[in-house]
Coordinates of C-alpha atoms in Angstrom, one line a residue:
Chain A
M24 CA 1.2 32.7 19.4
A25 CA -1.5 34.4 17.3
K26 CA -0.1 37.8 18.5
S27 CA 3.5 37.1 17.4
K28 CA 2.3 35.7 14.1
N29 CA 0.5 39.1 13.3
L30 CA 3.6 40.9 14.3
S31 CA 5.9 39.0 12.1
D32 CA 3.5 39.5 9.2
Y33 CA 3.4 43.2 9.9
Q34 CA 7.0 43.2 9.4
V35 CA 6.6 41.7 5.9
S36 CA 4.9 44.6 4.4
Q37 CA 7.3 46.9 6.2
S38 CA 10.6 45.4 5.9
N39 CA 10.1 43.3 2.7
G40 CA 9.7 40.3 4.9
K41 CA 13.2 39.3 6.1
V42 CA 12.2 38.5 9.5
A43 CA 9.0 36.8 8.4
N44 CA 10.9 34.8 5.9
V45 CA 13.1 33.4 8.6
I46 CA 10.3 32.5 10.8
I47 CA 8.4 30.7 7.8
W48 CA 11.6 29.1 6.9
I49 CA 11.9 27.6 10.5
L50 CA 8.5 26.4 10.5
L51 CA 8.8 24.8 7.1
S52 CA 12.1 23.2 8.2
I53 CA 10.4 21.7 11.3
W54 CA 7.9 20.0 9.1
T55 CA 10.6 18.8 6.9
L56 CA 12.3 17.2 9.8
V57 CA 9.1 15.5 11.0
N58 CA 8.8 14.1 7.4
L59 CA 12.3 13.0 6.8
Y60 CA 13.5 11.8 10.3
P61 CA 11.1 8.7 10.5
L62 CA 12.5 7.6 7.1
Y63 CA 16.1 8.3 8.1
W64 CA 15.6 6.4 11.3
M65 CA 14.1 3.4 9.3
V66 CA 17.3 3.2 7.2
L67 CA 19.3 3.5 10.4
F68 CA 17.7 0.5 12.2
S69 CA 17.8 -1.5 9.0
L70 CA 21.5 -1.4 9.4
K71 CA 21.6 -2.5 13.0
N72 CA 21.8 -6.1 14.5
D73 CA 19.3 -7.4 16.7
T74 CA 21.1 -6.2 19.9
E75 CA 21.8 -2.7 18.7
V76 CA 18.2 -2.2 17.5
Y77 CA 17.4 -2.1 21.2
T78 CA 20.5 -0.4 22.9
N79 CA 21.6 2.0 20.3
K80 CA 18.4 3.8 19.1
F81 CA 19.6 7.1 17.7
G82 CA 23.1 6.8 16.6
L83 CA 24.8 5.4 13.6
P84 CA 25.3 1.6 13.8
K85 CA 28.6 0.4 15.5
E86 CA 28.4 -2.6 13.3
W87 CA 26.9 -2.3 10.0
A88 CA 24.6 -5.2 9.6
W89 CA 24.3 -5.5 5.7
E90 CA 23.3 -9.0 6.3
N91 CA 19.9 -7.7 7.2
Y92 CA 19.2 -6.9 3.5
K93 CA 20.3 -10.5 2.5
T94 CA 17.7 -11.9 5.0
A95 CA 15.1 -9.5 3.7
M96 CA 15.5 -10.5 0.2
R97 CA 15.7 -14.4 1.0
V98 CA 13.2 -14.8 3.9
G99 CA 10.9 -12.0 3.0
N100 CA 11.1 -12.7 -0.7
I101 CA 10.9 -9.0 -1.5
G102 CA 12.1 -9.6 -5.0
R103 CA 9.3 -11.8 -6.0
N104 CA 7.0 -9.3 -4.4
Y105 CA 8.5 -6.7 -6.5
L106 CA 8.1 -8.8 -9.7
N107 CA 4.3 -9.3 -8.9
S108 CA 3.6 -5.7 -8.2
I109 CA 5.4 -4.7 -11.5
I110 CA 3.3 -7.1 -13.6
V111 CA 0.1 -6.1 -11.9
A112 CA 0.9 -2.3 -12.2
F113 CA 1.8 -2.4 -15.8
A114 CA -1.0 -4.6 -17.0
T115 CA -3.5 -2.3 -15.0
I116 CA -1.9 0.9 -16.6
L117 CA -2.3 -0.7 -20.1
I118 CA -5.8 -1.7 -19.6
T119 CA -6.8 1.6 -17.9
L120 CA -5.2 3.7 -20.8
V121 CA -6.9 1.8 -23.5
A122 CA -10.3 1.6 -21.9
A123 CA -10.1 5.3 -20.8
S124 CA -8.9 7.0 -23.9
M125 CA -11.2 4.8 -26.2
A126 CA -14.2 5.7 -23.9
T127 CA -13.2 9.4 -23.7
Y128 CA -13.1 9.6 -27.5
A129 CA -16.6 8.3 -27.8
L130 CA -17.7 10.6 -25.1
T131 CA -16.2 13.9 -26.1
R132 CA -15.5 13.7 -29.7
I133 CA -18.5 11.7 -31.4
R134 CA -21.7 13.6 -30.9
W135 CA -24.5 11.3 -29.8
R136 CA -27.6 11.6 -27.7
G137 CA -26.7 10.6 -24.1
A138 CA -23.0 11.3 -24.3
G139 CA -23.2 13.9 -21.7
L140 CA -25.1 11.7 -19.4
M141 CA -23.1 8.6 -19.9
H142 CA -20.0 10.8 -19.2
K143 CA -21.3 11.8 -15.9
I144 CA -22.2 8.3 -15.0
F145 CA -18.7 7.1 -15.7
L146 CA -17.4 9.9 -13.4
L147 CA -19.5 8.6 -10.6
G148 CA -17.2 5.7 -10.5
I149 CA -14.7 8.0 -8.5
T150 CA -17.1 8.1 -5.7
I151 CA -17.9 4.4 -5.5
P152 CA -15.8 3.0 -2.5
V153 CA -13.9 -0.4 -3.5
Q154 CA -15.6 -2.1 -0.6
S155 CA -18.9 -2.3 -2.5
S156 CA -17.2 -4.7 -4.9
I157 CA -15.4 -6.9 -2.6
V158 CA -18.0 -9.5 -1.9
P159 CA -19.5 -10.1 -5.3
I160 CA -16.1 -10.1 -6.9
F161 CA -14.9 -12.5 -4.3
V162 CA -17.7 -14.7 -4.9
V163 CA -17.2 -14.6 -8.9
L164 CA -13.4 -15.1 -8.6
N165 CA -14.0 -18.2 -6.4
K166 CA -16.5 -19.6 -8.9
L167 CA -14.2 -19.2 -11.8
K168 CA -11.2 -20.3 -9.8
L169 CA -9.5 -17.1 -10.8
R170 CA -8.6 -16.2 -7.1
E171 CA -5.1 -17.3 -7.4
S172 CA -4.1 -15.1 -10.3
Y173 CA -3.0 -11.7 -11.4
F174 CA -6.5 -11.1 -12.9
A175 CA -7.9 -10.9 -9.5
M176 CA -6.1 -7.7 -8.9
I177 CA -5.5 -6.4 -12.4
L178 CA -9.2 -6.2 -13.4
P179 CA -10.5 -4.6 -10.1
Y180 CA -7.7 -2.1 -10.2
S181 CA -8.3 -1.2 -13.8
A182 CA -12.1 -0.8 -13.2
F183 CA -11.6 1.5 -10.2
A184 CA -8.9 3.5 -12.0
L185 CA -11.1 3.9 -15.1
A186 CA -13.1 7.0 -13.9
M187 CA -10.1 8.9 -13.1
G188 CA -8.5 7.9 -16.3
I189 CA -11.4 9.2 -18.2
L190 CA -11.4 12.5 -16.2
I191 CA -7.9 13.1 -17.0
C192 CA -8.3 12.1 -20.7
A193 CA -11.2 14.3 -21.1
G194 CA -9.3 17.2 -19.7
F195 CA -6.8 16.8 -22.4
M196 CA -8.8 15.6 -25.3
T197 CA -11.2 18.7 -25.1
E198 CA -8.1 20.9 -25.7
I199 CA -7.4 19.3 -29.0
P200 CA -9.0 21.4 -31.8
K201 CA -12.0 19.7 -33.4
E202 CA -10.8 21.1 -36.8
L203 CA -8.1 18.4 -36.8
D204 CA -10.7 15.6 -36.9
E205 CA -12.8 17.5 -39.5
A206 CA -9.7 17.8 -41.8
A207 CA -9.0 14.0 -41.4
Y208 CA -12.5 13.1 -42.3
I209 CA -12.4 15.3 -45.2
D210 CA -9.3 13.3 -46.2
G211 CA -11.5 10.1 -46.0
C212 CA -10.4 8.8 -42.6
G213 CA -12.8 6.9 -40.5
R214 CA -13.4 7.3 -36.9
A215 CA -11.0 4.6 -35.8
R216 CA -8.2 6.0 -38.0
V217 CA -8.8 9.6 -36.6
F218 CA -8.5 8.2 -33.0
F219 CA -5.2 6.3 -33.6
K220 CA -3.5 8.6 -36.1
V221 CA -4.8 11.9 -34.9
I222 CA -5.9 11.8 -31.3
V223 CA -3.6 9.2 -29.7
P224 CA -0.3 10.9 -30.9
L225 CA -1.5 14.1 -29.3
M226 CA -2.5 12.4 -25.9
K227 CA 1.1 11.9 -24.7
P228 CA 0.8 14.2 -21.5
A229 CA -2.5 12.5 -20.7
V230 CA -0.9 9.2 -21.1
A231 CA 1.9 10.1 -18.7
T232 CA -0.7 11.6 -16.1
V233 CA -2.9 8.6 -16.3
S234 CA -0.1 6.1 -16.0
I235 CA 1.4 7.9 -13.0
Y236 CA -1.8 8.2 -11.3
T237 CA -2.8 4.4 -11.9
F238 CA 0.6 3.3 -10.9
M239 CA 0.5 4.9 -7.6
Q240 CA -3.1 3.5 -6.9
C241 CA -2.2 -0.1 -7.7
W242 CA 1.3 0.0 -6.4
N243 CA 0.1 0.7 -2.9
E244 CA -3.3 -1.2 -2.9
L245 CA -4.0 -3.5 -0.1
I246 CA -7.6 -4.5 0.5
F247 CA -8.3 -6.5 -2.7
A248 CA -4.9 -7.9 -2.7
T249 CA -5.1 -9.2 0.9
I250 CA -8.6 -10.5 0.7
F251 CA -8.4 -12.2 -2.7
I252 CA -5.0 -13.5 -2.8
D253 CA -3.8 -16.3 -0.5
K254 CA -0.9 -17.7 -2.3
S255 CA 2.4 -16.0 -1.2
Y256 CA 3.9 -16.4 -4.8
L257 CA 1.3 -13.8 -5.8
F258 CA 1.9 -11.3 -3.0
T259 CA 2.6 -7.7 -4.1
I260 CA 4.7 -5.5 -2.1
P261 CA 2.1 -4.2 0.3
V262 CA 1.0 -7.6 1.1
G263 CA 4.4 -9.0 1.5
I264 CA 5.3 -6.2 3.9
Q265 CA 2.1 -6.8 5.8
Q266 CA 3.1 -10.5 6.3
L267 CA 6.5 -9.7 7.4
V268 CA 6.4 -9.4 11.1
G269 CA 5.0 -12.9 11.2
T270 CA 8.1 -14.1 9.3
F271 CA 10.8 -12.6 11.3
T272 CA 9.3 -12.4 14.7
T273 CA 11.9 -10.3 16.5
S274 CA 14.4 -9.3 13.8
W275 CA 13.4 -5.6 13.5
G276 CA 16.8 -5.0 11.5
S277 CA 15.6 -7.2 8.6
V278 CA 12.1 -5.8 8.7
G279 CA 13.8 -2.4 8.4
A280 CA 15.8 -3.7 5.4
A281 CA 12.7 -4.9 3.8
L282 CA 10.9 -1.7 4.3
T283 CA 13.9 0.3 2.8
I284 CA 14.1 -2.1 -0.1
A285 CA 10.4 -1.5 -0.7
T286 CA 10.7 2.4 -0.4
V287 CA 14.0 3.2 -2.1
P288 CA 12.8 2.8 -5.9
T289 CA 9.8 5.0 -5.1
V290 CA 12.0 7.8 -3.8
I291 CA 14.3 7.6 -6.7
A292 CA 11.4 7.7 -9.1
Y293 CA 10.0 10.6 -7.2
I294 CA 13.2 12.5 -7.3
L295 CA 13.5 12.0 -11.0
L296 CA 9.7 12.9 -11.8
S297 CA 8.7 15.1 -8.8
R298 CA 7.0 17.8 -10.9
R299 CA 5.1 15.2 -13.2
I300 CA 3.9 13.2 -10.3
Q301 CA 2.7 16.2 -8.3
E302 CA 0.9 17.4 -11.4
S303 CA -0.8 14.1 -11.8
F304 CA -2.2 14.2 -8.4
I305 CA -3.4 17.7 -8.7
A306 CA -5.1 17.0 -12.2
G307 CA -6.7 13.9 -10.6
A308 CA -8.2 15.9 -7.7
I309 CA -8.9 19.4 -8.7
K310 CA -10.9 18.5 -11.9
G311 CA -12.9 16.0 -9.9
Chain B
M17 CA -21.3 13.9 -43.1
K18 CA -21.2 10.6 -41.1
S19 CA -24.3 8.1 -41.3
K20 CA -26.0 7.7 -38.0
K21 CA -25.9 4.0 -38.0
T22 CA -22.2 3.5 -38.3
D23 CA -21.7 6.1 -35.7
G24 CA -23.9 4.2 -33.2
L25 CA -21.8 1.1 -33.7
T26 CA -18.4 3.1 -33.5
V27 CA -19.6 4.7 -30.3
F28 CA -20.6 1.2 -28.9
L29 CA -17.1 -0.2 -29.8
F30 CA -15.1 2.5 -28.5
L31 CA -17.1 2.5 -25.1
L32 CA -17.0 -1.4 -24.9
P33 CA -13.8 -1.9 -22.9
G34 CA -14.6 0.8 -20.4
L35 CA -18.3 -0.3 -20.1
L36 CA -17.3 -3.9 -19.4
L37 CA -15.0 -2.9 -16.6
F38 CA -17.3 -0.3 -15.3
V39 CA -20.5 -2.4 -15.3
G40 CA -18.9 -5.6 -14.5
I41 CA -16.8 -4.5 -11.6
L42 CA -18.5 -1.3 -10.2
I43 CA -22.1 -1.1 -11.0
A44 CA -23.2 -4.8 -11.0
P45 CA -21.4 -5.7 -7.8
L46 CA -23.0 -2.7 -6.1
F47 CA -26.3 -4.1 -6.7
V48 CA -25.4 -7.6 -6.1
S49 CA -24.0 -6.6 -2.6
A50 CA -27.2 -4.9 -1.9
Y51 CA -29.0 -8.0 -2.7
Y52 CA -26.7 -10.3 -0.7
S53 CA -27.1 -8.1 2.2
F54 CA -30.7 -9.4 2.7
F55 CA -29.3 -13.1 2.8
Q56 CA -27.7 -15.4 5.2
W57 CA -25.0 -17.2 2.9
D58 CA -21.7 -19.0 3.4
G59 CA -20.9 -18.6 -0.3
L60 CA -21.5 -22.3 -1.1
G61 CA -24.8 -23.6 0.2
E62 CA -28.4 -22.1 -0.2
K63 CA -28.9 -18.6 0.4
I64 CA -31.6 -17.9 3.2
Y65 CA -33.6 -14.7 3.0
V66 CA -33.4 -12.9 6.5
G67 CA -34.8 -9.3 5.5
W68 CA -33.1 -6.9 7.6
G69 CA -31.6 -9.4 9.8
N70 CA -28.0 -8.9 8.8
Y71 CA -28.4 -5.2 9.5
K72 CA -29.8 -6.1 12.9
T73 CA -27.0 -8.3 13.7
L74 CA -24.6 -5.4 13.2
S75 CA -26.4 -3.9 16.0
L76 CA -25.8 -0.5 14.4
F77 CA -28.2 1.2 17.0
K78 CA -27.0 -0.7 20.1
K79 CA -24.5 0.7 22.5
P80 CA -20.9 0.5 21.2
D81 CA -19.9 -2.1 23.5
A82 CA -22.4 -4.8 22.2
F83 CA -20.8 -7.8 20.5
A84 CA -22.1 -9.9 17.7
F85 CA -20.2 -13.1 16.9
G86 CA -17.3 -11.9 19.1
V87 CA -16.6 -9.0 16.8
P88 CA -17.3 -5.5 17.8
A89 CA -20.6 -4.1 16.8
M90 CA -20.5 -2.2 13.6
N91 CA -21.3 1.0 15.6
A92 CA -18.0 0.7 17.4
A93 CA -16.2 0.5 14.1
V94 CA -18.2 3.3 12.7
K95 CA -17.4 5.3 15.8
H96 CA -13.7 4.8 15.2
V97 CA -13.8 6.0 11.6
F98 CA -15.9 9.0 12.9
I99 CA -13.1 9.8 15.3
L100 CA -10.5 9.4 12.6
A101 CA -12.5 11.7 10.3
G102 CA -13.0 14.4 13.0
L103 CA -9.3 14.4 13.8
S104 CA -8.5 14.8 10.1
L105 CA -10.8 17.8 9.9
V106 CA -9.6 19.4 13.0
L107 CA -5.9 18.6 12.7
Q108 CA -4.8 17.4 9.4
L109 CA -6.6 20.0 7.1
P110 CA -5.6 23.1 9.0
L111 CA -1.9 21.9 9.1
S112 CA -2.0 21.4 5.4
L113 CA -3.6 24.7 4.8
G114 CA -1.0 26.5 7.0
L115 CA 1.8 24.8 5.0
A116 CA 0.3 25.6 1.7
L117 CA -0.3 29.3 2.6
L118 CA 3.2 29.6 3.8
L119 CA 4.7 27.9 0.7
G120 CA 2.4 30.1 -1.5
R121 CA 4.0 33.3 -0.3
G122 CA 7.0 32.5 -2.4
I123 CA 9.9 31.6 -0.2
R124 CA 13.4 30.3 -1.0
G125 CA 13.4 26.6 -1.4
E126 CA 9.7 26.5 -2.1
R127 CA 10.1 23.6 -4.6
F128 CA 12.2 21.7 -2.2
F129 CA 9.8 21.9 0.8
L130 CA 6.9 21.2 -1.5
S131 CA 8.5 18.0 -2.8
V132 CA 9.6 16.8 0.6
F133 CA 6.2 17.4 2.2
F134 CA 4.6 15.3 -0.5
L135 CA 6.9 12.4 -0.3
P136 CA 5.0 10.3 2.4
V137 CA 2.1 10.3 0.2
L138 CA 3.9 8.0 -2.4
I139 CA 5.3 5.5 0.1
S140 CA 3.3 2.4 0.6
T141 CA 0.9 2.6 3.4
T142 CA 1.9 -0.7 4.7
V143 CA 5.4 0.3 4.8
I144 CA 4.4 3.4 6.8
G145 CA 2.2 1.2 9.2
R146 CA 5.3 -1.1 9.8
L147 CA 7.6 1.8 10.3
W148 CA 5.3 3.5 12.8
Q149 CA 4.5 0.3 14.6
K150 CA 8.2 0.3 15.3
I151 CA 8.2 4.0 16.3
F152 CA 5.3 3.5 18.7
A153 CA 6.7 0.1 20.0
S154 CA 7.6 0.0 23.8
E155 CA 11.2 0.6 23.1
G156 CA 10.5 2.8 20.0
L157 CA 11.1 6.3 19.1
V158 CA 8.2 7.9 20.7
N159 CA 8.4 6.2 24.1
S160 CA 12.1 7.0 24.2
I161 CA 11.6 10.7 23.4
L162 CA 8.8 11.1 25.8
T163 CA 10.6 9.4 28.6
G164 CA 13.8 11.1 27.7
L165 CA 12.2 14.5 28.0
G166 CA 10.6 13.4 31.3
I167 CA 7.0 13.8 29.9
L168 CA 6.4 10.1 30.6
K169 CA 7.7 8.2 33.6
E170 CA 6.9 4.8 32.0
P171 CA 6.9 4.0 28.3
L172 CA 3.3 3.7 27.1
N173 CA 1.9 0.6 25.6
W174 CA 0.5 2.3 22.5
L175 CA -0.2 -0.7 20.3
A176 CA -1.9 -3.0 23.0
E177 CA -5.5 -3.9 22.2
S178 CA -6.5 -3.1 25.7
E179 CA -5.6 0.5 25.1
G180 CA -8.3 1.4 22.5
N181 CA -7.9 5.1 22.5
L182 CA -4.0 5.0 22.6
L183 CA -4.2 2.5 19.7
L184 CA -6.5 4.8 17.8
I185 CA -4.2 7.8 18.2
A186 CA -1.2 5.6 17.2
I187 CA -2.9 4.9 14.1
F188 CA -4.2 8.4 13.4
I189 CA -0.7 10.1 13.7
P190 CA 0.9 8.1 10.7
M191 CA -2.3 8.9 8.7
L192 CA -1.8 12.5 9.5
W193 CA 1.9 12.3 8.7
Q194 CA 1.3 10.7 5.4
Y195 CA -1.6 12.8 4.0
V196 CA -0.8 16.2 5.2
G197 CA 1.5 16.5 2.1
Y198 CA -1.5 15.3 -0.1
H199 CA -3.8 18.0 1.2
M200 CA -1.1 20.5 1.2
L201 CA -0.4 19.9 -2.5
L202 CA -4.0 20.3 -3.6
M203 CA -4.3 23.6 -1.6
Y204 CA -1.0 24.9 -2.8
A205 CA -2.3 24.5 -6.3
G206 CA -5.3 26.5 -5.0
V207 CA -3.1 29.1 -3.4
K208 CA -1.0 29.4 -6.6
S209 CA -4.1 29.8 -8.7
V210 CA -4.7 33.2 -7.2
P211 CA -3.6 35.8 -9.7
K212 CA -0.5 37.7 -8.6
E213 CA -2.1 41.0 -9.5
L214 CA -4.9 40.4 -6.9
R215 CA -2.3 39.6 -4.2
E216 CA -0.2 42.7 -4.9
A217 CA -3.3 45.0 -5.3
A218 CA -4.2 43.9 -1.7
K219 CA -0.7 44.5 -0.6
I220 CA -0.6 48.0 -2.0
D221 CA -4.0 48.7 -0.2
G222 CA -1.9 48.0 2.9
A223 CA -3.0 44.4 3.6
T224 CA -0.7 42.2 5.6
N225 CA 0.4 38.9 4.3
W226 CA -2.0 37.3 6.9
Q227 CA -4.7 39.5 5.6
V228 CA -4.2 38.6 2.1
D229 CA -4.4 34.9 3.0
R230 CA -7.5 35.3 5.1
Y231 CA -9.5 37.7 2.7
V232 CA -8.1 37.1 -0.6
V233 CA -6.5 33.7 -0.9
I234 CA -8.7 31.4 1.2
P235 CA -12.0 32.5 -0.2
S236 CA -10.9 31.6 -3.7
M237 CA -10.0 28.1 -2.6
K238 CA -13.5 26.8 -1.9
Q239 CA -13.4 24.2 -4.7
V240 CA -10.0 22.8 -3.5
L241 CA -11.0 22.9 0.3
K242 CA -14.2 21.0 -0.6
V243 CA -12.2 18.4 -2.5
S244 CA -9.9 18.0 0.5
V245 CA -12.8 17.8 3.1
I246 CA -14.6 15.1 1.1
F247 CA -11.3 13.1 0.6
A248 CA -10.5 13.4 4.3
V249 CA -13.8 12.3 5.4
T250 CA -14.7 9.6 3.0
G251 CA -11.0 8.4 3.1
S252 CA -11.4 8.0 6.9
L253 CA -14.5 6.0 6.6
K254 CA -12.9 3.7 4.1
S255 CA -9.7 3.4 6.0
Y256 CA -8.2 -0.1 6.1
D257 CA -4.6 -0.2 5.3
L258 CA -2.9 1.3 8.5
V259 CA -5.3 -0.4 10.7
A260 CA -4.8 -3.8 9.2
V261 CA -1.0 -3.3 9.4
M262 CA -0.7 -1.6 12.8
A263 CA -3.3 -3.5 14.7
P264 CA -3.9 -7.0 13.2
Q265 CA -5.4 -8.1 16.5
G266 CA -7.7 -5.1 16.5
I267 CA -9.7 -6.8 13.6
K268 CA -11.0 -9.3 15.9
T269 CA -11.5 -7.3 19.0
Q270 CA -12.9 -4.0 19.9
A271 CA -9.7 -1.8 20.2
A272 CA -9.4 -0.3 16.7
A273 CA -12.0 -2.2 14.3
V274 CA -12.9 -0.2 11.3
P275 CA -15.7 -1.2 9.0
S276 CA -13.4 -2.5 6.4
T277 CA -11.5 -4.7 8.8
V278 CA -14.7 -6.0 10.1
L279 CA -15.9 -6.8 6.5
H280 CA -12.7 -8.5 6.0
D281 CA -13.2 -10.7 9.1
F282 CA -16.7 -11.6 8.2
L283 CA -15.5 -12.6 4.8
S284 CA -12.3 -14.5 5.2
N285 CA -12.6 -15.9 8.6
R286 CA -16.4 -16.5 9.1
M287 CA -17.7 -17.0 5.5
K288 CA -20.6 -14.7 6.3
Y289 CA -21.1 -13.1 3.0
G290 CA -24.5 -11.7 3.7
I291 CA -23.3 -9.8 6.8
G292 CA -20.2 -8.8 4.9
S293 CA -22.4 -7.2 2.3
A294 CA -24.4 -5.5 4.9
I295 CA -21.2 -3.8 6.2
A296 CA -20.2 -2.9 2.5
M297 CA -23.8 -1.3 2.2
V298 CA -23.5 0.7 5.4
L299 CA -20.0 2.0 4.4
I300 CA -21.3 3.0 0.8
V301 CA -24.3 4.8 2.2
L302 CA -22.2 6.8 4.7
C303 CA -19.7 7.7 2.0
F304 CA -22.3 9.0 -0.3
F305 CA -24.2 10.7 2.6
F306 CA -21.1 12.7 3.6
A307 CA -20.1 13.5 0.1
L308 CA -23.5 14.9 -0.6
L309 CA -23.7 16.7 2.7
I310 CA -20.2 18.4 2.3
N311 CA -21.2 19.3 -1.2
L312 CA -24.4 21.0 0.1
L313 CA -22.5 22.8 2.9
F314 CA -20.1 24.3 0.4
R315 CA -22.7 25.3 -2.0
D316 CA -24.7 26.9 0.7
R317 CA -21.7 29.1 1.6
D318 CA -21.2 29.9 -2.1
A319 CA -24.9 31.3 -2.3
K320 CA -24.2 33.5 0.8
G321 CA -21.0 34.7 -0.4

């Protein structure tokens, strides 16, 4: 293996890489297949009836069982899960954006003693595992009778997204020239006006990056959502999916339909925004 | 220009929303967890101080088969996440690095491949868990292919709780499948940040592509590799989703318990908040320890190089 690899690479420098390119292309195509086939197979079995799921594993369905999708929407209540996920995600993004951009402004654009240290402390939040908060928050939510509410998810999600939000905002905010602030002060603006009129309008790329990152975090979050939430009308998509097999014990077709319904919007969003989404993940990780 | 006093107030007001979230949900609970971990408490009645009792109950230092309260000893759960972390380091990261290097050579369809490889990262882990549960089912894809090719005579029972190691492999494979794209993307960004001139200069000096990767590209990717190693290790330690979805029975039994599922069990089913907190503390200490250790290892190499 190693030998043939060296050989093909040798040819790269010799013959401008035609043979090597073909080999690379084959390797990448194999991994593409490994990535896509399970998803294709999922859509496939979502359209098969209960007997075909077992008898016709690889082929196209002989009878297209579209009713699986109806069952998934009705019994699995995926629509409700969707609504919950959207409410939780948007509230989390809003809180994270407000808290992170304001904190970043105070940390990077106002000079005060301890700003640097405070900044570092906030960024430590990235390394704190969510598990450390579960028991105390569980206790407090129980006491406040807040366990069966969106807040039980929104507040923890925002808190755990905050550090990354500050990290990303700081990256963008330090790029904005300080002279802009100075000019605004000379015109008689206060700190708050400078923040809202000068800084916020220039932070659009950061807003997009933080939103995408936060969205992905809370859209897929499971551990808080399962431990804190018991009432099925508050289940988000991940919890709804986790509960599925109990609901339809043997109907894999309907499970497949539910999985497909949960996945298709993500895939569409990704096709539309792929570069943006990838950049958000890179920004989140590399600067950390 | 600005008076100190008003600035103090402005700073405080701007920091306030962030501070409330940060202190209220991250910092205070961290200390409260540490405090709870020394008490026996059901969440309602009196807290009884038990010293290190909860940590002893977790039997961290007994042999992995020891049971406490009918759940696996914490060290079995810790052993499982160590296995997952080890597998990630040995299989997942090299695969990601390979893909990133191949993509970084500038090949036709680069964007397409990159986007496809990253796709699984965005799909909900519970969806992936359910899908792979079906793939590993006795009549599923894996068994059909392996028996079809004659590698297996009988379909394997991957997801049975009696088959601890098989179950762990069945959980690791979707983990690998999902996150290879994530590490690949980070590493690809690292590969692309190598200046083109450097690459070309090495090529002119007669280096093969493989040598360019080995001696020019990889050494300049230390920062990215460090991030990937930290994410892979701490991510494995904290793993919950795939285990909870693919092996719900494993929470209560030995088979594939991980610290987070054991924590969930003590909290929701047994109302043992003290032990739950002790588990959380063990997990935090492990995460910080490994993050620091990895940082140190990479720093050491920087000094030598």
